[in-house]
């Protein structure tokens, strides 16, 4: 899964990097807890303590900040499309609830792209491109469905 926050730049511009960092921490917790019903201790890390990629594949869920306001979730194992969609829906519900940052109630949204690795696929860049394309198609679909007077 590729998760891109909607409205984060506005929060960062209004409340500074400290407010933006606090929001990212809260969002991360909500994705892990609300989207997967896990704690931080129950997810795996793809890197060593020195930031180098591990030599073994993870066996449990991996959650990472990809860049700025983007996150990646890797879910090893066989997952149905409906299961992945349910997790995405749970993540969106968790993110759509108000956040308290710097004493202010804030609302943001998110766009999520989902892609599955097929047997024999070994190119992680291809998977990330796939999730990005799917996320972009969803954004375009949503924009086309919005009333024109927004």
mmCIF file of N, CA and C in Angstrom:
data_model
loop_
_atom_site.group_PDB
_atom_site.id
_atom_site.type_symbol
_atom_site.label_atom_id
_atom_site.label_comp_id
_atom_site.label_asym_id
_atom_site.label_seq_id
_atom_site.Cartn_x
_atom_site.Cartn_y
_atom_site.Cartn_z
ATOM 1 N N UNK A 1 0.842 -1.178 0.000
ATOM 2 C CA UNK A 1 0.000 0.000 0.000
ATOM 3 C C UNK A 1 0.886 1.239 0.000
ATOM 4 N N UNK A 2 0.417 2.225 -0.720
ATOM 5 C CA UNK A 2 1.093 3.515 -0.768
ATOM 6 C C UNK A 2 0.078 4.539 -0.273
ATOM 7 N N UNK A 3 0.400 5.248 0.797
ATOM 8 C CA UNK A 3 -0.526 6.189 1.421
ATOM 9 C C UNK A 3 0.046 7.594 1.298
ATOM 10 N N UNK A 4 -0.728 8.486 0.719
ATOM 11 C CA UNK A 4 -0.327 9.879 0.530
ATOM 12 C C UNK A 4 -1.329 10.750 1.278
ATOM 13 N N UNK A 5 -0.851 11.567 2.196
ATOM 14 C CA UNK A 5 -1.742 12.425 2.975
ATOM 15 C C UNK A 5 -2.203 13.611 2.139
ATOM 16 N N UNK A 6 -3.466 13.947 2.270
ATOM 17 C CA UNK A 6 -4.060 15.096 1.589
ATOM 18 C C UNK A 6 -4.249 16.207 2.611
ATOM 19 N N UNK A 7 -3.687 17.381 2.341
ATOM 20 C CA UNK A 7 -3.845 18.520 3.244
ATOM 21 C C UNK A 7 -2.702 18.689 4.222
ATOM 22 N N UNK A 8 -1.665 17.875 4.104
ATOM 23 C CA UNK A 8 -0.552 17.964 5.059
ATOM 24 C C UNK A 8 0.241 19.260 4.890
ATOM 25 N N UNK A 9 0.455 19.692 3.666
ATOM 26 C CA UNK A 9 1.252 20.909 3.427
ATOM 27 C C UNK A 9 0.636 22.114 4.137
ATOM 28 N N UNK A 10 -0.681 22.204 4.107
ATOM 29 C CA UNK A 10 -1.380 23.300 4.776
ATOM 30 C C UNK A 10 -1.086 23.282 6.280
ATOM 31 N N UNK A 11 -1.095 22.094 6.870
ATOM 32 C CA UNK A 11 -0.803 21.962 8.309
ATOM 33 C C UNK A 11 0.636 22.379 8.579
ATOM 34 N N UNK A 12 1.558 21.907 7.765
ATOM 35 C CA UNK A 12 2.975 22.239 7.931
ATOM 36 C C UNK A 12 3.199 23.746 7.788
ATOM 37 N N UNK A 13 2.537 24.363 6.806
ATOM 38 C CA UNK A 13 2.687 25.800 6.585
ATOM 39 C C UNK A 13 2.077 26.610 7.728
ATOM 40 N N UNK A 14 0.964 26.152 8.268
ATOM 41 C CA UNK A 14 0.248 26.887 9.320
ATOM 42 C C UNK A 14 0.857 26.678 10.700
ATOM 43 N N UNK A 15 1.262 25.449 11.006
ATOM 44 C CA UNK A 15 1.723 25.108 12.363
ATOM 45 C C UNK A 15 3.220 24.823 12.441
ATOM 46 N N UNK A 16 3.938 25.018 11.348
ATOM 47 C CA UNK A 16 5.375 24.818 11.341
ATOM 48 C C UNK A 16 5.751 23.342 11.317
ATOM 49 N N UNK A 17 7.054 23.108 11.242
ATOM 50 C CA UNK A 17 7.546 21.729 11.163
ATOM 51 C C UNK A 17 7.262 20.945 12.437
ATOM 52 N N UNK A 18 7.254 21.629 13.573
ATOM 53 C CA UNK A 18 6.944 20.937 14.827
ATOM 54 C C UNK A 18 5.520 20.390 14.789
ATOM 55 N N UNK A 19 4.576 21.205 14.328
ATOM 56 C CA UNK A 19 3.186 20.755 14.200
ATOM 57 C C UNK A 19 3.058 19.656 13.161
ATOM 58 N N UNK A 20 3.762 19.811 12.029
ATOM 59 C CA UNK A 20 3.735 18.791 10.986
ATOM 60 C C UNK A 20 4.302 17.468 11.467
ATOM 61 N N UNK A 21 5.407 17.529 12.218
ATOM 62 C CA UNK A 21 6.006 16.300 12.755
ATOM 63 C C UNK A 21 5.069 15.612 13.742
ATOM 64 N N UNK A 22 4.399 16.403 14.573
ATOM 65 C CA UNK A 22 3.452 15.830 15.531
ATOM 66 C C UNK A 22 2.302 15.166 14.792
ATOM 67 N N UNK A 23 1.806 15.807 13.748
ATOM 68 C CA UNK A 23 0.724 15.216 12.960
ATOM 69 C C UNK A 23 1.180 13.898 12.325
ATOM 70 N N UNK A 24 2.391 13.858 11.779
ATOM 71 C CA UNK A 24 2.903 12.623 11.175
ATOM 72 C C UNK A 24 2.999 11.492 12.200
ATOM 73 N N UNK A 25 3.410 11.818 13.430
ATOM 74 C CA UNK A 25 3.472 10.788 14.487
ATOM 75 C C UNK A 25 2.072 10.246 14.782
ATOM 76 N N UNK A 26 1.100 11.151 14.884
ATOM 77 C CA UNK A 26 -0.269 10.716 15.176
ATOM 78 C C UNK A 26 -0.857 9.906 14.015
ATOM 79 N N UNK A 27 -0.594 10.354 12.796
ATOM 80 C CA UNK A 27 -1.078 9.622 11.620
ATOM 81 C C UNK A 27 -0.480 8.220 11.598
ATOM 82 N N UNK A 28 0.819 8.115 11.845
ATOM 83 C CA UNK A 28 1.487 6.807 11.854
ATOM 84 C C UNK A 28 0.825 5.865 12.851
ATOM 85 N N UNK A 29 0.575 6.362 14.045
ATOM 86 C CA UNK A 29 -0.072 5.530 15.065
ATOM 87 C C UNK A 29 -1.458 5.088 14.617
ATOM 88 N N UNK A 30 -2.210 5.994 14.031
ATOM 89 C CA UNK A 30 -3.565 5.645 13.576
ATOM 90 C C UNK A 30 -3.546 4.631 12.448
ATOM 91 N N UNK A 31 -2.579 4.745 11.543
ATOM 92 C CA UNK A 31 -2.496 3.771 10.447
ATOM 93 C C UNK A 31 -2.202 2.387 11.014
ATOM 94 N N UNK A 32 -1.225 2.307 11.898
ATOM 95 C CA UNK A 32 -0.836 1.011 12.467
ATOM 96 C C UNK A 32 -1.954 0.440 13.337
ATOM 97 N N UNK A 33 -2.489 1.261 14.236
ATOM 98 C CA UNK A 33 -3.504 0.777 15.174
ATOM 99 C C UNK A 33 -4.884 0.660 14.535
ATOM 100 N N UNK A 34 -5.317 1.708 13.827
ATOM 101 C CA UNK A 34 -6.658 1.704 13.248
ATOM 102 C C UNK A 34 -6.773 0.894 11.978
ATOM 103 N N UNK A 35 -5.710 0.886 11.188
ATOM 104 C CA UNK A 35 -5.750 0.176 9.917
ATOM 105 C C UNK A 35 -5.442 -1.304 10.017
ATOM 106 N N UNK A 36 -4.653 -1.675 11.030
ATOM 107 C CA UNK A 36 -4.210 -3.067 11.119
ATOM 108 C C UNK A 36 -4.401 -3.683 12.505
ATOM 109 N N UNK A 37 -4.895 -2.885 13.449
ATOM 110 C CA UNK A 37 -5.114 -3.364 14.811
ATOM 111 C C UNK A 37 -3.831 -3.939 15.419
ATOM 112 N N UNK A 38 -2.720 -3.225 15.185
ATOM 113 C CA UNK A 38 -1.417 -3.634 15.697
ATOM 114 C C UNK A 38 -0.805 -2.494 16.509
ATOM 115 N N UNK A 39 0.256 -2.820 17.249
ATOM 116 C CA UNK A 39 1.047 -1.799 17.934
ATOM 117 C C UNK A 39 2.377 -1.681 17.199
ATOM 118 N N UNK A 40 3.119 -0.637 17.515
ATOM 119 C CA UNK A 40 4.436 -0.459 16.870
ATOM 120 C C UNK A 40 5.355 -1.656 17.119
ATOM 121 N N UNK A 41 5.226 -2.282 18.272
ATOM 122 C CA UNK A 41 6.073 -3.429 18.597
ATOM 123 C C UNK A 41 5.752 -4.659 17.751
ATOM 124 N N UNK A 42 4.590 -4.671 17.124
ATOM 125 C CA UNK A 42 4.164 -5.838 16.357
ATOM 126 C C UNK A 42 4.482 -5.730 14.867
ATOM 127 N N UNK A 43 5.117 -4.650 14.441
ATOM 128 C CA UNK A 43 5.476 -4.523 13.036
ATOM 129 C C UNK A 43 6.978 -4.713 12.875
ATOM 130 N N UNK A 44 7.382 -5.004 11.648
ATOM 131 C CA UNK A 44 8.798 -5.268 11.392
ATOM 132 C C UNK A 44 9.479 -4.081 10.745
ATOM 133 N N UNK A 45 10.782 -4.101 10.804
ATOM 134 C CA UNK A 45 11.599 -3.054 10.216
ATOM 135 C C UNK A 45 12.410 -3.669 9.079
ATOM 136 N N UNK A 46 12.536 -2.943 7.983
ATOM 137 C CA UNK A 46 13.302 -3.448 6.828
ATOM 138 C C UNK A 46 14.764 -3.052 6.875
ATOM 139 N N UNK A 47 15.129 -2.266 7.886
ATOM 140 C CA UNK A 47 16.507 -1.784 7.948
ATOM 141 C C UNK A 47 17.175 -2.198 9.246
ATOM 142 N N UNK A 48 18.487 -2.167 9.213
ATOM 143 C CA UNK A 48 19.264 -2.420 10.418
ATOM 144 C C UNK A 48 19.291 -1.146 11.258
ATOM 145 N N UNK A 49 19.900 -1.208 12.412
ATOM 146 C CA UNK A 49 20.037 -0.029 13.275
ATOM 147 C C UNK A 49 20.838 1.078 12.583
ATOM 148 N N UNK A 50 21.611 0.713 11.557
ATOM 149 C CA UNK A 50 22.427 1.682 10.829
ATOM 150 C C UNK A 50 21.739 2.199 9.561
ATOM 151 N N UNK A 51 20.474 1.810 9.346
ATOM 152 C CA UNK A 51 19.728 2.291 8.193
ATOM 153 C C UNK A 51 19.971 1.527 6.908
ATOM 154 N N UNK A 52 20.701 0.419 6.992
ATOM 155 C CA UNK A 52 20.947 -0.400 5.804
ATOM 156 C C UNK A 52 19.819 -1.414 5.653
ATOM 157 N N UNK A 53 19.487 -1.767 4.390
ATOM 158 C CA UNK A 53 18.452 -2.764 4.173
ATOM 159 C C UNK A 53 18.863 -4.108 4.759
ATOM 160 N N UNK A 54 17.917 -4.771 5.406
ATOM 161 C CA UNK A 54 18.178 -6.104 5.939
ATOM 162 C C UNK A 54 18.358 -7.092 4.798
ATOM 163 N N UNK A 55 19.014 -8.180 5.077
ATOM 164 C CA UNK A 55 19.268 -9.199 4.060
ATOM 165 C C UNK A 55 18.165 -10.245 3.987
ATOM 166 N N UNK A 56 17.220 -10.204 4.920
ATOM 167 C CA UNK A 56 16.129 -11.178 4.932
ATOM 168 C C UNK A 56 14.802 -10.461 4.695
ATOM 169 N N UNK A 57 13.863 -11.175 4.110
ATOM 170 C CA UNK A 57 12.539 -10.615 3.866
ATOM 171 C C UNK A 57 11.737 -10.586 5.164
ATOM 172 N N UNK A 58 10.942 -9.559 5.351
ATOM 173 C CA UNK A 58 10.125 -9.490 6.569
ATOM 174 C C UNK A 58 9.031 -10.552 6.553
ATOM 175 N N UNK A 59 8.651 -10.983 7.743
ATOM 176 C CA UNK A 59 7.579 -11.966 7.871
ATOM 177 C C UNK A 59 6.296 -11.325 8.379
ATOM 178 N N UNK A 60 6.416 -10.144 8.968
ATOM 179 C CA UNK A 60 5.248 -9.429 9.493
ATOM 180 C C UNK A 60 5.091 -8.106 8.741
ATOM 181 N N UNK A 61 4.020 -7.409 9.037
ATOM 182 C CA UNK A 61 3.744 -6.123 8.409
ATOM 183 C C UNK A 61 4.902 -5.157 8.602
ATOM 184 N N UNK A 62 5.208 -4.404 7.543
ATOM 185 C CA UNK A 62 6.236 -3.363 7.591
ATOM 186 C C UNK A 62 5.546 -2.046 7.273
ATOM 187 N N UNK A 63 5.811 -1.032 8.078
ATOM 188 C CA UNK A 63 5.251 0.297 7.868
ATOM 189 C C UNK A 63 6.403 1.284 7.875
ATOM 190 N N UNK A 64 6.456 2.159 6.866
ATOM 191 C CA UNK A 64 7.569 3.106 6.788
ATOM 192 C C UNK A 64 7.104 4.421 6.175
ATOM 193 N N UNK A 65 7.721 5.492 6.632
ATOM 194 C CA UNK A 65 7.526 6.781 5.980
ATOM 195 C C UNK A 65 8.384 6.752 4.724
ATOM 196 N N UNK A 66 7.768 7.012 3.595
ATOM 197 C CA UNK A 66 8.461 6.927 2.312
ATOM 198 C C UNK A 66 9.126 8.254 1.979
ATOM 199 N N UNK A 67 8.374 9.332 2.083
ATOM 200 C CA UNK A 67 8.902 10.671 1.824
ATOM 201 C C UNK A 67 7.852 11.681 2.277
ATOM 202 N N UNK A 68 8.278 12.790 2.833
ATOM 203 C CA UNK A 68 7.357 13.869 3.200
ATOM 204 C C UNK A 68 6.107 13.384 3.883
ATOM 205 N N UNK A 69 5.003 13.378 3.146
ATOM 206 C CA UNK A 69 3.716 12.952 3.707
ATOM 207 C C UNK A 69 3.237 11.656 3.067
ATOM 208 N N UNK A 70 4.173 10.805 2.665
ATOM 209 C CA UNK A 70 3.847 9.527 2.040
ATOM 210 C C UNK A 70 4.375 8.364 2.882
ATOM 211 N N UNK A 71 3.565 7.306 2.935
ATOM 212 C CA UNK A 71 3.913 6.118 3.708
ATOM 213 C C UNK A 71 3.747 4.885 2.838
ATOM 214 N N UNK A 72 4.486 3.832 3.176
ATOM 215 C CA UNK A 72 4.380 2.554 2.488
ATOM 216 C C UNK A 72 4.106 1.471 3.531
ATOM 217 N N UNK A 73 3.198 0.565 3.176
ATOM 218 C CA UNK A 73 2.898 -0.592 4.018
ATOM 219 C C UNK A 73 3.174 -1.834 3.181
ATOM 220 N N UNK A 74 3.992 -2.731 3.709
ATOM 221 C CA UNK A 74 4.251 -4.021 3.067
ATOM 222 C C UNK A 74 3.612 -5.091 3.932
ATOM 223 N N UNK A 75 2.830 -5.944 3.292
ATOM 224 C CA UNK A 75 2.120 -6.994 4.017
ATOM 225 C C UNK A 75 2.516 -8.352 3.454
ATOM 226 N N UNK A 76 3.567 -8.961 4.014
ATOM 227 C CA UNK A 76 3.981 -10.280 3.517
ATOM 228 C C UNK A 76 2.851 -11.300 3.670
ATOM 229 N N UNK A 77 2.808 -12.226 2.752
ATOM 230 C CA UNK A 77 1.784 -13.269 2.812
ATOM 231 C C UNK A 77 0.753 -13.085 1.724
ATOM 232 N N UNK A 78 -0.207 -13.974 1.722
ATOM 233 C CA UNK A 78 -1.263 -13.968 0.711
ATOM 234 C C UNK A 78 -2.479 -13.236 1.275
ATOM 235 N N UNK A 79 -2.886 -12.136 0.634
ATOM 236 C CA UNK A 79 -4.017 -11.335 1.101
ATOM 237 C C UNK A 79 -5.006 -11.152 -0.037
ATOM 238 N N UNK A 80 -6.272 -11.355 0.257
ATOM 239 C CA UNK A 80 -7.296 -11.163 -0.769
ATOM 240 C C UNK A 80 -7.476 -9.680 -1.062
ATOM 241 N N UNK A 81 -8.012 -9.387 -2.213
ATOM 242 C CA UNK A 81 -8.284 -8.009 -2.595
ATOM 243 C C UNK A 81 -9.256 -7.384 -1.606
ATOM 244 N N UNK A 82 -10.262 -8.133 -1.173
ATOM 245 C CA UNK A 82 -11.240 -7.590 -0.219
ATOM 246 C C UNK A 82 -10.592 -7.294 1.132
ATOM 247 N N UNK A 83 -9.638 -8.114 1.545
ATOM 248 C CA UNK A 83 -8.923 -7.868 2.802
ATOM 249 C C UNK A 83 -8.088 -6.593 2.709
ATOM 250 N N UNK A 84 -7.395 -6.414 1.580
ATOM 251 C CA UNK A 84 -6.594 -5.210 1.386
ATOM 252 C C UNK A 84 -7.490 -3.966 1.343
ATOM 253 N N UNK A 85 -8.620 -4.076 0.670
ATOM 254 C CA UNK A 85 -9.558 -2.952 0.591
ATOM 255 C C UNK A 85 -10.114 -2.617 1.971
ATOM 256 N N UNK A 86 -10.359 -3.631 2.785
ATOM 257 C CA UNK A 86 -10.858 -3.407 4.146
ATOM 258 C C UNK A 86 -9.818 -2.664 4.988
ATOM 259 N N UNK A 87 -8.557 -3.059 4.884
ATOM 260 C CA UNK A 87 -7.491 -2.347 5.604
ATOM 261 C C UNK A 87 -7.408 -0.891 5.135
ATOM 262 N N UNK A 88 -7.486 -0.677 3.826
ATOM 263 C CA UNK A 88 -7.433 0.685 3.284
ATOM 264 C C UNK A 88 -8.600 1.510 3.811
ATOM 265 N N UNK A 89 -9.773 0.931 3.837
ATOM 266 C CA UNK A 89 -10.953 1.634 4.346
ATOM 267 C C UNK A 89 -10.787 1.973 5.831
ATOM 268 N N UNK A 90 -10.235 1.041 6.611
ATOM 269 C CA UNK A 90 -9.992 1.292 8.040
ATOM 270 C C UNK A 90 -8.973 2.426 8.227
ATOM 271 N N UNK A 91 -7.959 2.461 7.378
ATOM 272 C CA UNK A 91 -6.955 3.529 7.446
ATOM 273 C C UNK A 91 -7.609 4.879 7.154
ATOM 274 N N UNK A 92 -8.421 4.922 6.103
ATOM 275 C CA UNK A 92 -9.087 6.181 5.747
ATOM 276 C C UNK A 92 -10.006 6.656 6.876
ATOM 277 N N UNK A 93 -10.748 5.735 7.482
ATOM 278 C CA UNK A 93 -11.616 6.109 8.611
ATOM 279 C C UNK A 93 -10.791 6.684 9.756
ATOM 280 N N UNK A 94 -9.664 6.060 10.052
ATOM 281 C CA UNK A 94 -8.810 6.518 11.155
ATOM 282 C C UNK A 94 -8.219 7.901 10.860
ATOM 283 N N UNK A 95 -7.812 8.127 9.627
ATOM 284 C CA UNK A 95 -7.198 9.405 9.258
ATOM 285 C C UNK A 95 -8.245 10.515 9.157
ATOM 286 N N UNK A 96 -9.454 10.175 8.782
ATOM 287 C CA UNK A 96 -10.499 11.189 8.616
ATOM 288 C C UNK A 96 -11.034 11.739 9.935
ATOM 289 N N UNK A 97 -10.740 11.072 11.049
ATOM 290 C CA UNK A 97 -11.125 11.632 12.355
ATOM 291 C C UNK A 97 -10.227 12.823 12.661
ATOM 292 N N UNK A 98 -10.728 13.812 13.407
ATOM 293 C CA UNK A 98 -9.907 15.003 13.708
ATOM 294 C C UNK A 98 -8.664 14.657 14.535
ATOM 295 N N UNK A 99 -7.614 15.415 14.326
ATOM 296 C CA UNK A 99 -6.364 15.312 15.079
ATOM 297 C C UNK A 99 -6.240 16.554 15.959
ATOM 298 N N UNK A 100 -5.618 16.407 17.124
ATOM 299 C CA UNK A 100 -5.303 17.557 17.972
ATOM 300 C C UNK A 100 -3.809 17.825 17.852
ATOM 301 N N UNK A 101 -3.464 18.965 17.261
ATOM 302 C CA UNK A 101 -2.064 19.340 17.056
ATOM 303 C C UNK A 101 -1.892 20.781 17.511
ATOM 304 N N UNK A 102 -0.947 20.998 18.412
ATOM 305 C CA UNK A 102 -0.663 22.351 18.915
ATOM 306 C C UNK A 102 -1.926 23.018 19.460
ATOM 307 N N UNK A 103 -2.765 22.230 20.104
ATOM 308 C CA UNK A 103 -3.989 22.767 20.689
ATOM 309 C C UNK A 103 -5.087 23.056 19.679
ATOM 310 N N UNK A 104 -4.916 22.635 18.437
ATOM 311 C CA UNK A 104 -5.909 22.877 17.393
ATOM 312 C C UNK A 104 -6.450 21.561 16.844
ATOM 313 N N UNK A 105 -7.742 21.559 16.553
ATOM 314 C CA UNK A 105 -8.344 20.399 15.910
ATOM 315 C C UNK A 105 -8.122 20.519 14.407
ATOM 316 N N UNK A 106 -7.477 19.507 13.823
ATOM 317 C CA UNK A 106 -7.144 19.528 12.394
ATOM 318 C C UNK A 106 -7.743 18.323 11.701
ATOM 319 N N UNK A 107 -8.085 18.517 10.434
ATOM 320 C CA UNK A 107 -8.585 17.417 9.610
ATOM 321 C C UNK A 107 -7.743 17.328 8.342
ATOM 322 N N UNK A 108 -7.390 16.108 7.995
ATOM 323 C CA UNK A 108 -6.703 15.838 6.735
ATOM 324 C C UNK A 108 -7.370 14.625 6.109
ATOM 325 N N UNK A 109 -6.950 14.285 4.920
ATOM 326 C CA UNK A 109 -7.434 13.088 4.248
ATOM 327 C C UNK A 109 -6.251 12.289 3.752
ATOM 328 N N UNK A 110 -6.535 11.273 2.977
ATOM 329 C CA UNK A 110 -5.467 10.448 2.416
ATOM 330 C C UNK A 110 -5.932 9.803 1.127
ATOM 331 N N UNK A 111 -4.974 9.505 0.271
ATOM 332 C CA UNK A 111 -5.196 8.720 -0.939
ATOM 333 C C UNK A 111 -4.358 7.458 -0.780
ATOM 334 N N UNK A 112 -4.928 6.317 -1.152
ATOM 335 C CA UNK A 112 -4.228 5.042 -0.970
ATOM 336 C C UNK A 112 -4.198 4.280 -2.286
ATOM 337 N N UNK A 113 -3.006 3.809 -2.646
ATOM 338 C CA UNK A 113 -2.840 2.921 -3.796
ATOM 339 C C UNK A 113 -2.494 1.538 -3.281
ATOM 340 N N UNK A 114 -3.070 0.518 -3.899
ATOM 341 C CA UNK A 114 -2.839 -0.863 -3.465
ATOM 342 C C UNK A 114 -2.352 -1.673 -4.657
ATOM 343 N N UNK A 115 -1.311 -2.450 -4.453
ATOM 344 C CA UNK A 115 -0.829 -3.364 -5.495
ATOM 345 C C UNK A 115 -0.386 -4.657 -4.825
ATOM 346 N N UNK A 116 -0.563 -5.750 -5.529
ATOM 347 C CA UNK A 116 -0.132 -7.047 -5.026
ATOM 348 C C UNK A 116 1.024 -7.555 -5.878
ATOM 349 N N UNK A 117 1.962 -8.190 -5.210
ATOM 350 C CA UNK A 117 3.088 -8.819 -5.903
ATOM 351 C C UNK A 117 2.631 -10.191 -6.359
ATOM 352 N N UNK A 118 2.931 -10.497 -7.601
ATOM 353 C CA UNK A 118 2.616 -11.826 -8.105
ATOM 354 C C UNK A 118 3.836 -12.721 -7.940
ATOM 355 N N UNK A 119 3.628 -14.004 -7.948
ATOM 356 C CA UNK A 119 4.729 -14.952 -7.819
ATOM 357 C C UNK A 119 5.759 -14.696 -8.914
ATOM 358 N N UNK A 120 7.010 -14.622 -8.513
ATOM 359 C CA UNK A 120 8.083 -14.392 -9.466
ATOM 360 C C UNK A 120 8.414 -12.920 -9.663
ATOM 361 N N UNK A 121 7.628 -12.039 -9.081
ATOM 362 C CA UNK A 121 7.917 -10.607 -9.197
ATOM 363 C C UNK A 121 8.946 -10.241 -8.143
ATOM 364 N N UNK A 122 10.020 -9.590 -8.567
ATOM 365 C CA UNK A 122 11.070 -9.271 -7.602
ATOM 366 C C UNK A 122 11.563 -7.833 -7.718
ATOM 367 N N UNK A 123 10.795 -6.965 -8.351
ATOM 368 C CA UNK A 123 11.222 -5.583 -8.530
ATOM 369 C C UNK A 123 10.369 -4.657 -7.668
ATOM 370 N N UNK A 124 10.887 -4.229 -6.513
ATOM 371 C CA UNK A 124 10.092 -3.375 -5.623
ATOM 372 C C UNK A 124 9.755 -2.028 -6.261
ATOM 373 N N UNK A 125 10.597 -1.528 -7.156
ATOM 374 C CA UNK A 125 10.304 -0.245 -7.819
ATOM 375 C C UNK A 125 9.052 -0.367 -8.678
ATOM 376 N N UNK A 126 8.893 -1.510 -9.323
ATOM 377 C CA UNK A 126 7.712 -1.724 -10.156
ATOM 378 C C UNK A 126 6.449 -1.719 -9.289
ATOM 379 N N UNK A 127 6.521 -2.320 -8.134
ATOM 380 C CA UNK A 127 5.377 -2.353 -7.223
ATOM 381 C C UNK A 127 5.020 -0.939 -6.764
ATOM 382 N N UNK A 128 6.015 -0.134 -6.402
ATOM 383 C CA UNK A 128 5.743 1.237 -5.977
ATOM 384 C C UNK A 128 5.145 2.056 -7.119
ATOM 385 N N UNK A 129 5.639 1.873 -8.332
ATOM 386 C CA UNK A 129 5.065 2.582 -9.479
ATOM 387 C C UNK A 129 3.600 2.196 -9.656
ATOM 388 N N UNK A 130 3.324 0.908 -9.490
ATOM 389 C CA UNK A 130 1.963 0.393 -9.641
ATOM 390 C C UNK A 130 1.026 1.043 -8.616
ATOM 391 N N UNK A 131 1.451 1.129 -7.356
ATOM 392 C CA UNK A 131 0.599 1.735 -6.335
ATOM 393 C C UNK A 131 0.402 3.214 -6.608
ATOM 394 N N UNK A 132 1.442 3.879 -7.092
ATOM 395 C CA UNK A 132 1.331 5.301 -7.417
ATOM 396 C C UNK A 132 0.365 5.547 -8.556
ATOM 397 N N UNK A 133 0.402 4.701 -9.580
ATOM 398 C CA UNK A 133 -0.516 4.838 -10.715
ATOM 399 C C UNK A 133 -1.943 4.596 -10.246
ATOM 400 N N UNK A 134 -2.158 3.581 -9.433
ATOM 401 C CA UNK A 134 -3.501 3.292 -8.927
ATOM 402 C C UNK A 134 -4.008 4.462 -8.098
ATOM 403 N N UNK A 135 -3.154 5.004 -7.218
ATOM 404 C CA UNK A 135 -3.545 6.140 -6.380
ATOM 405 C C UNK A 135 -3.912 7.322 -7.260
ATOM 406 N N UNK A 136 -3.141 7.583 -8.300
ATOM 407 C CA UNK A 136 -3.415 8.695 -9.209
ATOM 408 C C UNK A 136 -4.754 8.496 -9.913
ATOM 409 N N UNK A 137 -5.033 7.275 -10.352
ATOM 410 C CA UNK A 137 -6.308 7.001 -11.019
ATOM 411 C C UNK A 137 -7.472 7.240 -10.060
ATOM 412 N N UNK A 138 -7.322 6.852 -8.798
ATOM 413 C CA UNK A 138 -8.373 7.072 -7.800
ATOM 414 C C UNK A 138 -8.578 8.564 -7.586
ATOM 415 N N UNK A 139 -7.499 9.329 -7.476
ATOM 416 C CA UNK A 139 -7.610 10.780 -7.289
ATOM 417 C C UNK A 139 -8.356 11.395 -8.478
ATOM 418 N N UNK A 140 -8.015 10.993 -9.691
ATOM 419 C CA UNK A 140 -8.686 11.529 -10.877
ATOM 420 C C UNK A 140 -10.163 11.171 -10.864
ATOM 421 N N UNK A 141 -10.495 9.960 -10.456
ATOM 422 C CA UNK A 141 -11.884 9.531 -10.385
ATOM 423 C C UNK A 141 -12.638 10.365 -9.359
ATOM 424 N N UNK A 142 -12.052 10.586 -8.199
ATOM 425 C CA UNK A 142 -12.692 11.377 -7.156
ATOM 426 C C UNK A 142 -12.893 12.812 -7.631
ATOM 427 N N UNK A 143 -11.892 13.398 -8.269
ATOM 428 C CA UNK A 143 -12.004 14.777 -8.756
ATOM 429 C C UNK A 143 -13.132 14.880 -9.783
ATOM 430 N N UNK A 144 -13.253 13.891 -10.660
ATOM 431 C CA UNK A 144 -14.321 13.918 -11.650
ATOM 432 C C UNK A 144 -15.695 13.795 -10.999
ATOM 433 N N UNK A 145 -15.773 13.172 -9.829
ATOM 434 C CA UNK A 145 -17.055 12.970 -9.156
ATOM 435 C C UNK A 145 -17.434 14.149 -8.264
ATOM 436 N N UNK A 146 -16.495 15.035 -7.984
ATOM 437 C CA UNK A 146 -16.802 16.167 -7.122
ATOM 438 C C UNK A 146 -17.672 17.184 -7.849
ATOM 439 N N UNK A 147 -18.556 17.855 -7.112
ATOM 440 C CA UNK A 147 -19.342 18.924 -7.740
ATOM 441 C C UNK A 147 -18.398 20.012 -8.265
ATOM 442 N N UNK A 148 -18.741 20.672 -9.335
ATOM 443 C CA UNK A 148 -17.888 21.667 -9.962
ATOM 444 C C UNK A 148 -17.787 22.958 -9.171
ATOM 445 N N UNK A 149 -18.606 23.189 -8.169
ATOM 446 C CA UNK A 149 -18.596 24.445 -7.426
ATOM 447 C C UNK A 149 -17.737 24.404 -6.173
ATOM 448 N N UNK A 150 -16.831 23.474 -6.050
ATOM 449 C CA UNK A 150 -15.956 23.413 -4.866
ATOM 450 C C UNK A 150 -14.817 24.325 -5.059
#
